[in-house]
Structure formats: structure tokens, C-alpha cells
Tab-separated table of C-alpha atoms and ligand atoms in Angstrom:
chain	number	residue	atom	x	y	z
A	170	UNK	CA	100.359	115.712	110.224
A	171	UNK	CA	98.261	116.511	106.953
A	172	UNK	CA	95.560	114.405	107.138
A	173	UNK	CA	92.790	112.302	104.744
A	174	UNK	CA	89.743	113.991	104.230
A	175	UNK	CA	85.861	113.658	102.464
A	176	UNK	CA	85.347	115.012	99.747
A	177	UNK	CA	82.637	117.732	101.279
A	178	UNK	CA	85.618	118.657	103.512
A	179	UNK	CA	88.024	119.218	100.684
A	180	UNK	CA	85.807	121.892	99.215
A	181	UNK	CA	85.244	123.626	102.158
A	182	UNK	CA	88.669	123.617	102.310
A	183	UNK	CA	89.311	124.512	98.591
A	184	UNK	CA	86.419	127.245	98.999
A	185	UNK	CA	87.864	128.853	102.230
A	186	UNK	CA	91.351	129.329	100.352
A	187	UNK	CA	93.162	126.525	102.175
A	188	UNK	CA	95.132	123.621	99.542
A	189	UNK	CA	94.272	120.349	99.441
A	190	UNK	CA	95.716	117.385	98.458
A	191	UNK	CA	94.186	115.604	95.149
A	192	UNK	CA	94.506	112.852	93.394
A	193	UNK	CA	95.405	112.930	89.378
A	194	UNK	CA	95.737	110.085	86.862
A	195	UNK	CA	99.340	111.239	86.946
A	196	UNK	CA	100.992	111.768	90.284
A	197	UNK	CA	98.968	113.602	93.339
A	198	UNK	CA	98.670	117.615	93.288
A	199	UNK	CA	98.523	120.635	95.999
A	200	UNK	CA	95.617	121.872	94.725
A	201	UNK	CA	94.074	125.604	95.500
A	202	UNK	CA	91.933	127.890	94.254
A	203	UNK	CA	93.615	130.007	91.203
A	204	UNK	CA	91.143	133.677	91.829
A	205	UNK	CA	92.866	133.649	95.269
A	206	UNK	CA	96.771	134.843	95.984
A	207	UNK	CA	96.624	134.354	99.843
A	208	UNK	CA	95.686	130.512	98.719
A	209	UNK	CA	98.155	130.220	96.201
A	210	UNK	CA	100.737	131.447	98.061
A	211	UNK	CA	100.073	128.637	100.761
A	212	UNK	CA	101.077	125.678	97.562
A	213	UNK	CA	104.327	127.646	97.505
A	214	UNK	CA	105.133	127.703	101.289
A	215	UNK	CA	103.974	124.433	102.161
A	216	UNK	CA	106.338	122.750	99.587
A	217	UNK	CA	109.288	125.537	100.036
A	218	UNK	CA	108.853	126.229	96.378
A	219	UNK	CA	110.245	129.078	94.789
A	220	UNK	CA	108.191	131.539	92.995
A	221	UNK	CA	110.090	131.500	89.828
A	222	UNK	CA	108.361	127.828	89.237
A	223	UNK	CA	104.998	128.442	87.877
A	224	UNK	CA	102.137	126.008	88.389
A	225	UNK	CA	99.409	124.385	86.230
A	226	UNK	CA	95.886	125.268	86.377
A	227	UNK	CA	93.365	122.151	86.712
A	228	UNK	CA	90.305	121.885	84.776
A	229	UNK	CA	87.289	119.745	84.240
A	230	UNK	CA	85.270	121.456	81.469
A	231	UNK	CA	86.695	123.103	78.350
A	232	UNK	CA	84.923	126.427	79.107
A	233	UNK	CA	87.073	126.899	82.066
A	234	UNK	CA	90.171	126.728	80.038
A	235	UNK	CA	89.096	128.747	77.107
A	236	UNK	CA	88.720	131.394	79.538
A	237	UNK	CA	91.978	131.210	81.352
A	238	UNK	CA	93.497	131.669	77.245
A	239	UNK	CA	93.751	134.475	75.622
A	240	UNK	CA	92.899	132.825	71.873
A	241	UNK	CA	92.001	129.916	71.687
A	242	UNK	CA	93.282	128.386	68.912
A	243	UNK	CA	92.512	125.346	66.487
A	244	UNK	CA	96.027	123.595	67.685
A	245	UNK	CA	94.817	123.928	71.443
A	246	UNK	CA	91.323	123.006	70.464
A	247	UNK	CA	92.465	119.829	68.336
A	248	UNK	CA	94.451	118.660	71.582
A	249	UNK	CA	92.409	119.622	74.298
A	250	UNK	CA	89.776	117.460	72.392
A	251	UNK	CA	92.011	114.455	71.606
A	252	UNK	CA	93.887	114.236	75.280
A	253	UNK	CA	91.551	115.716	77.645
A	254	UNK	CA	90.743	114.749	80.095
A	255	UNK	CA	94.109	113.111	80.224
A	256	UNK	CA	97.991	113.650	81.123
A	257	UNK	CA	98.763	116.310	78.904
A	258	UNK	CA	99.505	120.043	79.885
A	259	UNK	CA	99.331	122.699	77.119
A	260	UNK	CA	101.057	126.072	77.454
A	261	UNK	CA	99.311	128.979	76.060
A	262	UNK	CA	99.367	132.556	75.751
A	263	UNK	CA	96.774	133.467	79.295
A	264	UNK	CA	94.198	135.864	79.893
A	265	UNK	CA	94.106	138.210	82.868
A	266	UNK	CA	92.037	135.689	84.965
A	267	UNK	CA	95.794	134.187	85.460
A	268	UNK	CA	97.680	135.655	87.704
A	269	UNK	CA	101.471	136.499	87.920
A	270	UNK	CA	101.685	134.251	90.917
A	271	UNK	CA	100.399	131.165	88.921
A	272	UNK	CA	102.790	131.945	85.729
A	273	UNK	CA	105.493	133.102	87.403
A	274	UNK	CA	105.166	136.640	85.481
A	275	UNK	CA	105.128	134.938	82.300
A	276	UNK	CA	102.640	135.679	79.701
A	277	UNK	CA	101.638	131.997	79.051
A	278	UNK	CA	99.768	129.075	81.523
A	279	UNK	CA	99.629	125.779	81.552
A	280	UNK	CA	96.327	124.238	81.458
A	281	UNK	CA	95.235	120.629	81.780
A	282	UNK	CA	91.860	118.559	82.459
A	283	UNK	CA	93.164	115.879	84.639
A	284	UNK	CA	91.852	112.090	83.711
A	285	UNK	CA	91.255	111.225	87.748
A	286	UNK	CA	87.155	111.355	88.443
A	287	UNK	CA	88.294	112.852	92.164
A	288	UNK	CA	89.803	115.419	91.064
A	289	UNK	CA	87.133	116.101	88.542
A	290	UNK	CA	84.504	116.073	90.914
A	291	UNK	CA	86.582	118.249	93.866
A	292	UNK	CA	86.931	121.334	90.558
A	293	UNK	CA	83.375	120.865	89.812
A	294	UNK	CA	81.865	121.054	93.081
A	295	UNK	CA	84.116	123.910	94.410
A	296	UNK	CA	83.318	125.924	91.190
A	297	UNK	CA	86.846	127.044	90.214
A	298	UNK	CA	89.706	125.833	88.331
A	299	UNK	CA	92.465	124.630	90.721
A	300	UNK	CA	96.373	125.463	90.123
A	301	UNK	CA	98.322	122.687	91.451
A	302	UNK	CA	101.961	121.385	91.456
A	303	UNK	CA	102.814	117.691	92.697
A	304	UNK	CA	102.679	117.617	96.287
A	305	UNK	CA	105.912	116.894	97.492
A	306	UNK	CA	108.814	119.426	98.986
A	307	UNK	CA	110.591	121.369	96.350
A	308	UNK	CA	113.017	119.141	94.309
A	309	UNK	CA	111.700	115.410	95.768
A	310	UNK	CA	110.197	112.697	94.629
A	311	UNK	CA	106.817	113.507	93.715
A	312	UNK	CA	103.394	111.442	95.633
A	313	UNK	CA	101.489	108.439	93.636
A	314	UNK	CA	99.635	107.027	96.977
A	315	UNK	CA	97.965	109.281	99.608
A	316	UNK	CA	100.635	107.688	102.429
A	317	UNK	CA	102.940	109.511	99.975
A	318	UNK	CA	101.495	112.844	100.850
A	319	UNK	CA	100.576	112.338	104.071
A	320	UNK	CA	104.195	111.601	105.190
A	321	UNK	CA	105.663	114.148	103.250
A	322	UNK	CA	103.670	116.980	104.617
A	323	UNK	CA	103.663	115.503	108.451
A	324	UNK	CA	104.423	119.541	109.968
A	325	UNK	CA	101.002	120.917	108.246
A	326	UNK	CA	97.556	119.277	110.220
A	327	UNK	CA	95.788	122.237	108.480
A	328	UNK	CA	96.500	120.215	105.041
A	329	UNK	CA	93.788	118.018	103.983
A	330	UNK	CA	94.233	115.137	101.605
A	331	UNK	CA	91.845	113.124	99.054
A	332	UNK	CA	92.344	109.363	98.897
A	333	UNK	CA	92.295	108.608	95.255
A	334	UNK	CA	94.280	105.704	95.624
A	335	UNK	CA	97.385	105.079	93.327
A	336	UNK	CA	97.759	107.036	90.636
A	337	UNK	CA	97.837	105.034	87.134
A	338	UNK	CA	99.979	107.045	84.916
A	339	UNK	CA	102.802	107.243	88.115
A	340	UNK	CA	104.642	110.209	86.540
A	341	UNK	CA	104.119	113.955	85.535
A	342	UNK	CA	101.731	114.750	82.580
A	343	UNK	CA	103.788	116.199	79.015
A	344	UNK	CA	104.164	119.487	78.500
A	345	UNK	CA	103.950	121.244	75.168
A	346	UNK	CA	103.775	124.712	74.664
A	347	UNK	CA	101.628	125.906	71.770
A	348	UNK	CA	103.065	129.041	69.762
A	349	UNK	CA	101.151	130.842	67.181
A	350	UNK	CA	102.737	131.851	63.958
A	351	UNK	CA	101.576	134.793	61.202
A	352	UNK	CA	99.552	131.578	59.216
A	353	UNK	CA	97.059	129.813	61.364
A	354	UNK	CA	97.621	126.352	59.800
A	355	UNK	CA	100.866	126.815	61.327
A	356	UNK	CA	102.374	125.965	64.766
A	357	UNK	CA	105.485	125.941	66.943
A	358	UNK	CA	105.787	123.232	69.270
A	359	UNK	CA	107.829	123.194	72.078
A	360	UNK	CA	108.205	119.662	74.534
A	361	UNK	CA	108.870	121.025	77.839
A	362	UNK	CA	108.248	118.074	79.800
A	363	UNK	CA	108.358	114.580	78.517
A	364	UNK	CA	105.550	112.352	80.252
A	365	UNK	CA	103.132	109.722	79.066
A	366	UNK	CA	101.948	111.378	76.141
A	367	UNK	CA	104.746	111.076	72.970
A	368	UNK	CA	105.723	114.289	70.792
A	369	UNK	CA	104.902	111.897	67.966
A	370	UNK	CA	101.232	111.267	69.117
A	371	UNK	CA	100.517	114.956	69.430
A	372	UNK	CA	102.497	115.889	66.037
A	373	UNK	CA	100.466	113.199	64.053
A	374	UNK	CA	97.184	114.600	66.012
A	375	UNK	CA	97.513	117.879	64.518
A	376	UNK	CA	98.494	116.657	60.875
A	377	UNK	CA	95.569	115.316	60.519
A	378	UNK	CA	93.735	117.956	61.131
A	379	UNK	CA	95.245	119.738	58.433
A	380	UNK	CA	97.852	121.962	60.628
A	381	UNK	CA	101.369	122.536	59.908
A	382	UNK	CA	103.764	121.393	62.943
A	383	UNK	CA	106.655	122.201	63.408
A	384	UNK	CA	109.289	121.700	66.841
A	385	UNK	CA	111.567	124.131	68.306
A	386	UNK	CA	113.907	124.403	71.550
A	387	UNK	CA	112.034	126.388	74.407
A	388	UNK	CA	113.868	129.397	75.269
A	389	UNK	CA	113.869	131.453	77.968
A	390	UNK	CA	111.622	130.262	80.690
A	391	UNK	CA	112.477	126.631	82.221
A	392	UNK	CA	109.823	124.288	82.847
A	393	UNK	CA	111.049	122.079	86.097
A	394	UNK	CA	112.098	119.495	83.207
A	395	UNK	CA	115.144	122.235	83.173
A	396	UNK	CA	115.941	122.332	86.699
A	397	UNK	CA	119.442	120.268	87.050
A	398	UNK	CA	117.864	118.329	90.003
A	399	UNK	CA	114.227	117.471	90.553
A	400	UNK	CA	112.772	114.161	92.170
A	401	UNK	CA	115.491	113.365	94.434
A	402	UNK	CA	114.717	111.075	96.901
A	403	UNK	CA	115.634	111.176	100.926
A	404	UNK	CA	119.002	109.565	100.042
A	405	UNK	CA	121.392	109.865	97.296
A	406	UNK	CA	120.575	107.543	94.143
A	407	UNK	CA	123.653	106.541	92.142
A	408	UNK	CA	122.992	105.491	88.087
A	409	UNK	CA	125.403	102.789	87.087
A	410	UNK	CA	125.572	102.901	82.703
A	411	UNK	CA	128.721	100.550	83.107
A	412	UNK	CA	129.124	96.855	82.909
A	413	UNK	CA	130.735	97.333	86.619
A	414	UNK	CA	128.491	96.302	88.847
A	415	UNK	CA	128.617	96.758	92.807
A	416	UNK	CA	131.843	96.206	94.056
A	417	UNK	CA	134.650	97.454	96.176
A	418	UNK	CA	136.254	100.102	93.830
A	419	UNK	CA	132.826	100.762	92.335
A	420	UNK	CA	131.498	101.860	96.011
A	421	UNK	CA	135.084	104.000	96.546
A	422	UNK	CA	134.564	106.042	93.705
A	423	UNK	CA	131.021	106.667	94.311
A	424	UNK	CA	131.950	107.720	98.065
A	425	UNK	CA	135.154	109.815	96.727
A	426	UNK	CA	132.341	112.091	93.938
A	427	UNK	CA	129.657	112.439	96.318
A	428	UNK	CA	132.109	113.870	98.892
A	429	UNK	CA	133.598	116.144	96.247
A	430	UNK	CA	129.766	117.784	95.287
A	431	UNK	CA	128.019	120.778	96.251
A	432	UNK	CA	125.951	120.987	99.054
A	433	UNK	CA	123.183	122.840	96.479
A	434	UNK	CA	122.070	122.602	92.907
A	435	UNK	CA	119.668	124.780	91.503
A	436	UNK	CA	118.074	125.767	95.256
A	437	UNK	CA	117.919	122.223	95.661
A	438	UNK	CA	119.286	120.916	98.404
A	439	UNK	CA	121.652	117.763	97.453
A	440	UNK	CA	121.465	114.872	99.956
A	441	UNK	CA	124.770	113.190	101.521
A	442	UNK	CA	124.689	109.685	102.549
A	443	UNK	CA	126.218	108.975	105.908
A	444	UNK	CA	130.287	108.376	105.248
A	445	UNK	CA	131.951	105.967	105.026
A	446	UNK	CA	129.342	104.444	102.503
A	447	UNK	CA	128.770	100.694	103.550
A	448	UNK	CA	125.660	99.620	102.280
A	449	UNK	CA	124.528	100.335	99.138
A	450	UNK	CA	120.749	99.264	97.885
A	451	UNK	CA	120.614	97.817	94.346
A	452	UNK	CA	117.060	99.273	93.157
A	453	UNK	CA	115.033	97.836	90.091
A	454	UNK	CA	112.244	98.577	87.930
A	455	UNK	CA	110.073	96.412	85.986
A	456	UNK	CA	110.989	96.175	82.009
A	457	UNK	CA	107.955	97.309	81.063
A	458	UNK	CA	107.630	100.959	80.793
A	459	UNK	CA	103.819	101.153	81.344
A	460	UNK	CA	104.345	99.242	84.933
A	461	UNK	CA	107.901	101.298	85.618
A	462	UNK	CA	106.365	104.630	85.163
A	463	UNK	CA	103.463	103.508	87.374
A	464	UNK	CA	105.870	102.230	90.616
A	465	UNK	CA	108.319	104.727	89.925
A	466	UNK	CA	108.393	107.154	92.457
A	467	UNK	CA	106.797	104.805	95.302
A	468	UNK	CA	109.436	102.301	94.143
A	469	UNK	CA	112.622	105.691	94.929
A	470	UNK	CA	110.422	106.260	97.899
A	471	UNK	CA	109.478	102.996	99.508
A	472	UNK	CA	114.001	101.736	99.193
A	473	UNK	CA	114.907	105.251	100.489
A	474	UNK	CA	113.251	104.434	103.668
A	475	UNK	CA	115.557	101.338	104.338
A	476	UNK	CA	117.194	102.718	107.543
A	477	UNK	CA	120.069	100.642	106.712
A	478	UNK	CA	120.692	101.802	103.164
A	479	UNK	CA	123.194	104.509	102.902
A	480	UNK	CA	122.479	105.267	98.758
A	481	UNK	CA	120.263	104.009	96.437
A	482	UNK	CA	122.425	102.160	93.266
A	483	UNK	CA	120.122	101.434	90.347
A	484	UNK	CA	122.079	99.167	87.783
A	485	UNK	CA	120.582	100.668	84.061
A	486	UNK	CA	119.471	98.003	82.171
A	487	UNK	CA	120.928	97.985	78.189
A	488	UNK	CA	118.488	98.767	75.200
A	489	UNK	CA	115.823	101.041	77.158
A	490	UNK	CA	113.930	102.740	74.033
A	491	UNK	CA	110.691	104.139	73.312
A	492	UNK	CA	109.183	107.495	74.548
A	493	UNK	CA	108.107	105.968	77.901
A	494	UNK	CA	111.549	105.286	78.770
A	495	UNK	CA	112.874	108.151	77.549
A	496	UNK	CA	109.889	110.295	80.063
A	497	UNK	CA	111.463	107.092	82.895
A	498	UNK	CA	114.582	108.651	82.217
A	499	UNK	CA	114.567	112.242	82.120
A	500	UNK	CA	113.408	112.149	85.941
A	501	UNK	CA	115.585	109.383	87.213
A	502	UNK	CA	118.481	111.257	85.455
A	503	UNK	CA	116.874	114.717	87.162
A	504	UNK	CA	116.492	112.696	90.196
A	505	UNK	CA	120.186	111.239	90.744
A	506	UNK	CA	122.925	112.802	92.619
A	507	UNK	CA	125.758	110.788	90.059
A	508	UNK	CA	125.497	109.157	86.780
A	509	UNK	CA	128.463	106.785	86.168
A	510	UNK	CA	128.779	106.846	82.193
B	137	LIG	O1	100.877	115.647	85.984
B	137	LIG	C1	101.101	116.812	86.331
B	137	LIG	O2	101.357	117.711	85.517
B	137	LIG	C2	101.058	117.110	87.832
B	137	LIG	C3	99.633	116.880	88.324
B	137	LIG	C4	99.445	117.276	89.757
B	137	LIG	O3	98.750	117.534	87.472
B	137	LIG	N1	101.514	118.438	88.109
B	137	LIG	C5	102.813	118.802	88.061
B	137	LIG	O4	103.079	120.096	88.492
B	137	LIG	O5	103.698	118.057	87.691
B	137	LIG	P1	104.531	120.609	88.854
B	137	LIG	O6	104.357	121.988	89.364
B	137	LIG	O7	105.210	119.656	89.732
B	137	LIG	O8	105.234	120.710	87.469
B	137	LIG	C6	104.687	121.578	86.521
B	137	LIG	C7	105.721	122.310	85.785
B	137	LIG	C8	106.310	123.490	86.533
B	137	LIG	O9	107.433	123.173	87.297
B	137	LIG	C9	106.640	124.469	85.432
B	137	LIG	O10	108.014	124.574	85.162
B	137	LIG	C10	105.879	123.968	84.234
B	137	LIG	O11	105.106	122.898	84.648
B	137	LIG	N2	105.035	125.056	83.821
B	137	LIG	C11	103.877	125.464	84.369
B	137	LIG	N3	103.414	126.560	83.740
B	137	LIG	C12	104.302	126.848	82.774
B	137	LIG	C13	104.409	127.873	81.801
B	137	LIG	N4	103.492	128.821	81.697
B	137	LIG	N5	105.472	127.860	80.976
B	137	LIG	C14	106.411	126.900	81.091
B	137	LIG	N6	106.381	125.902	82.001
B	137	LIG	C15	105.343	125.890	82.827
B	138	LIG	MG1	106.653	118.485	90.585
């Protein structure tokens, strides 16, 4: 079993190319060192995850990221000073001190200065930046509490863990990737991953410094935000959107459209409840954002581990708006084997 460890044992770690587990504002990473391929490839075996995913480099001093760039310009600058440290990733054009194994062969990386002081301390002290996805298996519920990632990583003792307690934010940091344009007042933005930081905040950010914003569709590449299923949790999670709540014919369709799905999605494995479905688990989450973000995944994780439970049913509440709901949404919707409309 992965286990908890100081924080003079996580560098050693970190320095002798092994991953570690660290704590973020956001959700907990696999951290390892990015100047390394022999450690990097160890985040991609230990959570079975495929090498066309690329993974963000961690930061904890703006030199380290202007050197990972290959310009660094005044949009990156203006938000890197406004959000950092904090739970926003920016995508930019890298230099060669990224490798294709972080970016996936892509010419960009995705940089961020995480808000947690742990995590802070663990890039300082082992000298490098650190490129780290959430640490959970490919396609499942990503950690907020050490127990989290201890549990989910119980086949690796070699994997040490920093207790950082739980994280605030409770889900993924936004994603934006920055794109130049022939006028340097001017900039592309592209939202690859909504999170706790609104496209609105970062638009009006930038307008005030003068720049020209304006948002297109990503193409191409798919941040994880793109991957059909993401977040799932050990057993199937249902999303009711009708006034129907849990009832006889309710639970027989459910049964009859999980038995008619794929066993994959995406490389992700889909999970079957055991059939014939006769107990269903009505989850919630509080009404305010702020607080649902925050229990989120322990919240998928903690009613998944009913033995009794067969699927998880959450009942969507009406009149869910704001950009924190919509960042709730895009995972639970990522994370759900059926949405009933
Ligand atoms: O809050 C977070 O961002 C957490 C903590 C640990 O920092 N990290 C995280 O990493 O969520 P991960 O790997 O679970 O999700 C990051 C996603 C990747 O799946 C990838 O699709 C996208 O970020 N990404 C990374 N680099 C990219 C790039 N160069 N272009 C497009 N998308 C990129
Ligand atoms: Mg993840």
C-alpha cells in the first residue's frame, strides 16, 4: 500500500526519480520530476494512463515557468500574476526543457503555480518543477483527502504520499490555452477545462490590461475535459433531470440501458452494477457550489463504498446556474454512466 510520508522523504523521493503524492488547493497530484523520462513514465504506469493524455507541470516561482515557455507573453504574464499561485492552468507554446512525454508530442504545456504551501515547499526544496496529473487510476474519481490516495494506489508501497489534508477548491484547476495572434494586444482564448476560475474573470483580467480577447473552440488536441468519461466512481452513477424520482419503472429502465452499454468508452473502462439492480443510493450535494465542489469527489467516493449499494442515483436539483455549477457539472456529467433527460 502507498504510504504517508515527511516531507524530507518526499524529496528524496522526488530527487531519486520516484512520484509522490502531493497535495494541491485543488484535488491531490502524482507528482515527479519533469527533466526525468524514467520518472515520468512511472505517473503514467502507476495510474494506467495513456500517453496520449499530457500532464501539467507544477511551479512555485514564475522563473520556472517562463523557462518551460517559449515567449512569454503579456496575456500569460497578466494571468500568471493575477491567479498564481492559484487553480488556474495556462497552456502555452513550450520550450525544449518540456518534453514529448509531458505534452503528449504537442507543441504547447500546461503550466500552473499551485495555491497549496505543501506542494510549494516539496517544488522548492527538490529544485525542479514537478509534472503531475490527479492521482487516481485513469478515468476515476480524482483524490481530495490523503485516505483518497492511499486507497486508491494500495498495489504500489514504493509510492509515497504528503498529508496536506483536504483540499479546498475539491475539483480540477481551469484550463485556458493562450494563443498568440499577428497583433500583440490580441489573444485567442480557448477554455479547455472548466474549474474554479470563470472564463469571465480571466476575460475581464486581460481587458483591463488593455488586451484584446477573444474565445474560440479548441481544436485538435483534447484536454481530459474531452474524454466522454472521466471521474467515474467504483459503481455506476445514474443522473436523474426528470421529475421521476426513484421508483419501480424508474429502476427498470435504468437496469434495461446499463445492460445495453459498452463494456468501454474512450479506454475507459465502464463499471456494471451487480444485476438485477435492487438497491439504488440517492446521493446529494450541498446547494452551495463553493461547499459542493469542495465534497465532491469524497462525497462519489465515500457512497460508492456502501457494499450494499448497487448504483449511485443523484436526483439533479432545478435552477443550478453560475460557473461553479456549470465546472460541478461538466465532471458529474463526465463522471456518469446514464443521464436520464
Ligand atoms: O488542479 C489540477 O489541475 C490538478 C492538480 C493536481 O494540479 N491536476 C490535474 O491533472 O487535473 P490531470 O492530468 O488530471 O488533468 C490535466 C489535463 C490533462 O488531462 C490534459 O488533457 C490537459 O490537462 N492538458 C495538459 N497539458 C495540456 C496541453 N498542453 N494542451 C491541452 N491540454 C492539456
Ligand atoms: Mg485527472
Amino acid at each position: 500500500m502507498a504510504k504517508q510520508v515527511s516531507m524530507n522523504h518526499a524529496v528524496e523521493l522526488i530527487q531519486s526519480g520516484f512520484p509522490v503524492g502531493m497535495p494541491t488547493e485543488t484535488v491531490y497530484g502524482l507528482a515527479a520530476r519533469i527533466d526525468q523520462d524514467q520518472a515520468l513514465k512511472k505517473i503514467f504506469n502507476y495510474k494506467k494512463r495513456p500517453l496520449f493524455d499530457p500532464l501539467i507541470v507544477h511551479i512555485a516561482e514564475i522563473e520556472q515557468a517562463q523557462k518551460l515557455a517559449k515567449n512569454w507573453d503579456s496575456a500569460t504574464q497578466i494571468l500568471a500574476n493575477k491567479f498564481w499561485p492559484g487553480p488556474l492552468t495556462l497552456v502555452i507554446e513550450k520550450s525544449n526543457l518540456v518534453s514529448d512525454l509531458i505534452s503528449s508530442g504537442l507543441t504547447t504545456v500546461g503550466i500552473r503555480w499551485p495555491g497549496h504551501k505543501l506542494a510549494q515547499q516539496l517544488i522548492l526544496e527538490a529544485g525542479i518543477p514537478l509534472a503531475a496529473p490527479s492521482a487516481n487510476r485513469f478515468g476515476k474519481t480524482s483524490p481530495t483527502k490523503i485516505e483518497h490516495v492511499l486507497t486508491e494506489f494500495t498495489d504500489l508501497p514504493e509510492l509515497g504520499v504528503l498529508d496536506g489534508g483536504p483540499c479546498q477548491g475539491g475539483i480540477e484547476s481551469t484550463i485556458v490555452k493562450i494563443n498568440e495572434t499577428a497583433d500583440p494586444q490580441k489573444f485567442q482564448l480557448s477554455l479547455l477545462r472548466k474549474g474554479l476560475i470563470s472564463s469571465d474573470q480571466i476575460e475581464s483580467s486581460l481587458k483591463s490590461e488593455g488586451l484584446d480577447i477573444t474565445w474560440v473552440q479548441a481544436s485538435g488536441i483534447q484536454a481530459p475535459g474531452q474524454i466522454k468519461h472521466h471521474y467515474m466512481p467504483a459503481i455506476p452513477l445514474i443522473i436523474n433531470r426528470r421529475r421521476q424520482k426513484n421508483s419501480y419503472s424508474l429502476s427498470s429502465e435504468i437496469e434495461k440501458r446499463l445492460l445495453e452499454m459498452p463494456t468501454h468508452i474512450d479506454e475507459v473502462e465502464l463499471i456494471r452494477p451487480r444485476f438485477p439492480i435492487t438497491r439504488i443510493k440517492e446521493i446529494n450535494f450541498s446547494l452551495d457550489p463553493e461547499l459542493a465542489a469542495r465534497e465532491l469527489y469524497s462525497e462519489l467516493r465515500r457512497s460508492s463504498e456502501d457494499n450494499q449499494a448497487q448504483i449511485l442515483l443523484w436526483q439533479q436539483p432545478e435552477n443550478l446556474s453560475g460557473f461553479l455549477w456549470d465546472s460541478i457539472l461538466e465532471r458529474l456529467e463526465k463522471a456518469a454512466s446514464l443521464i436520464l433527460e
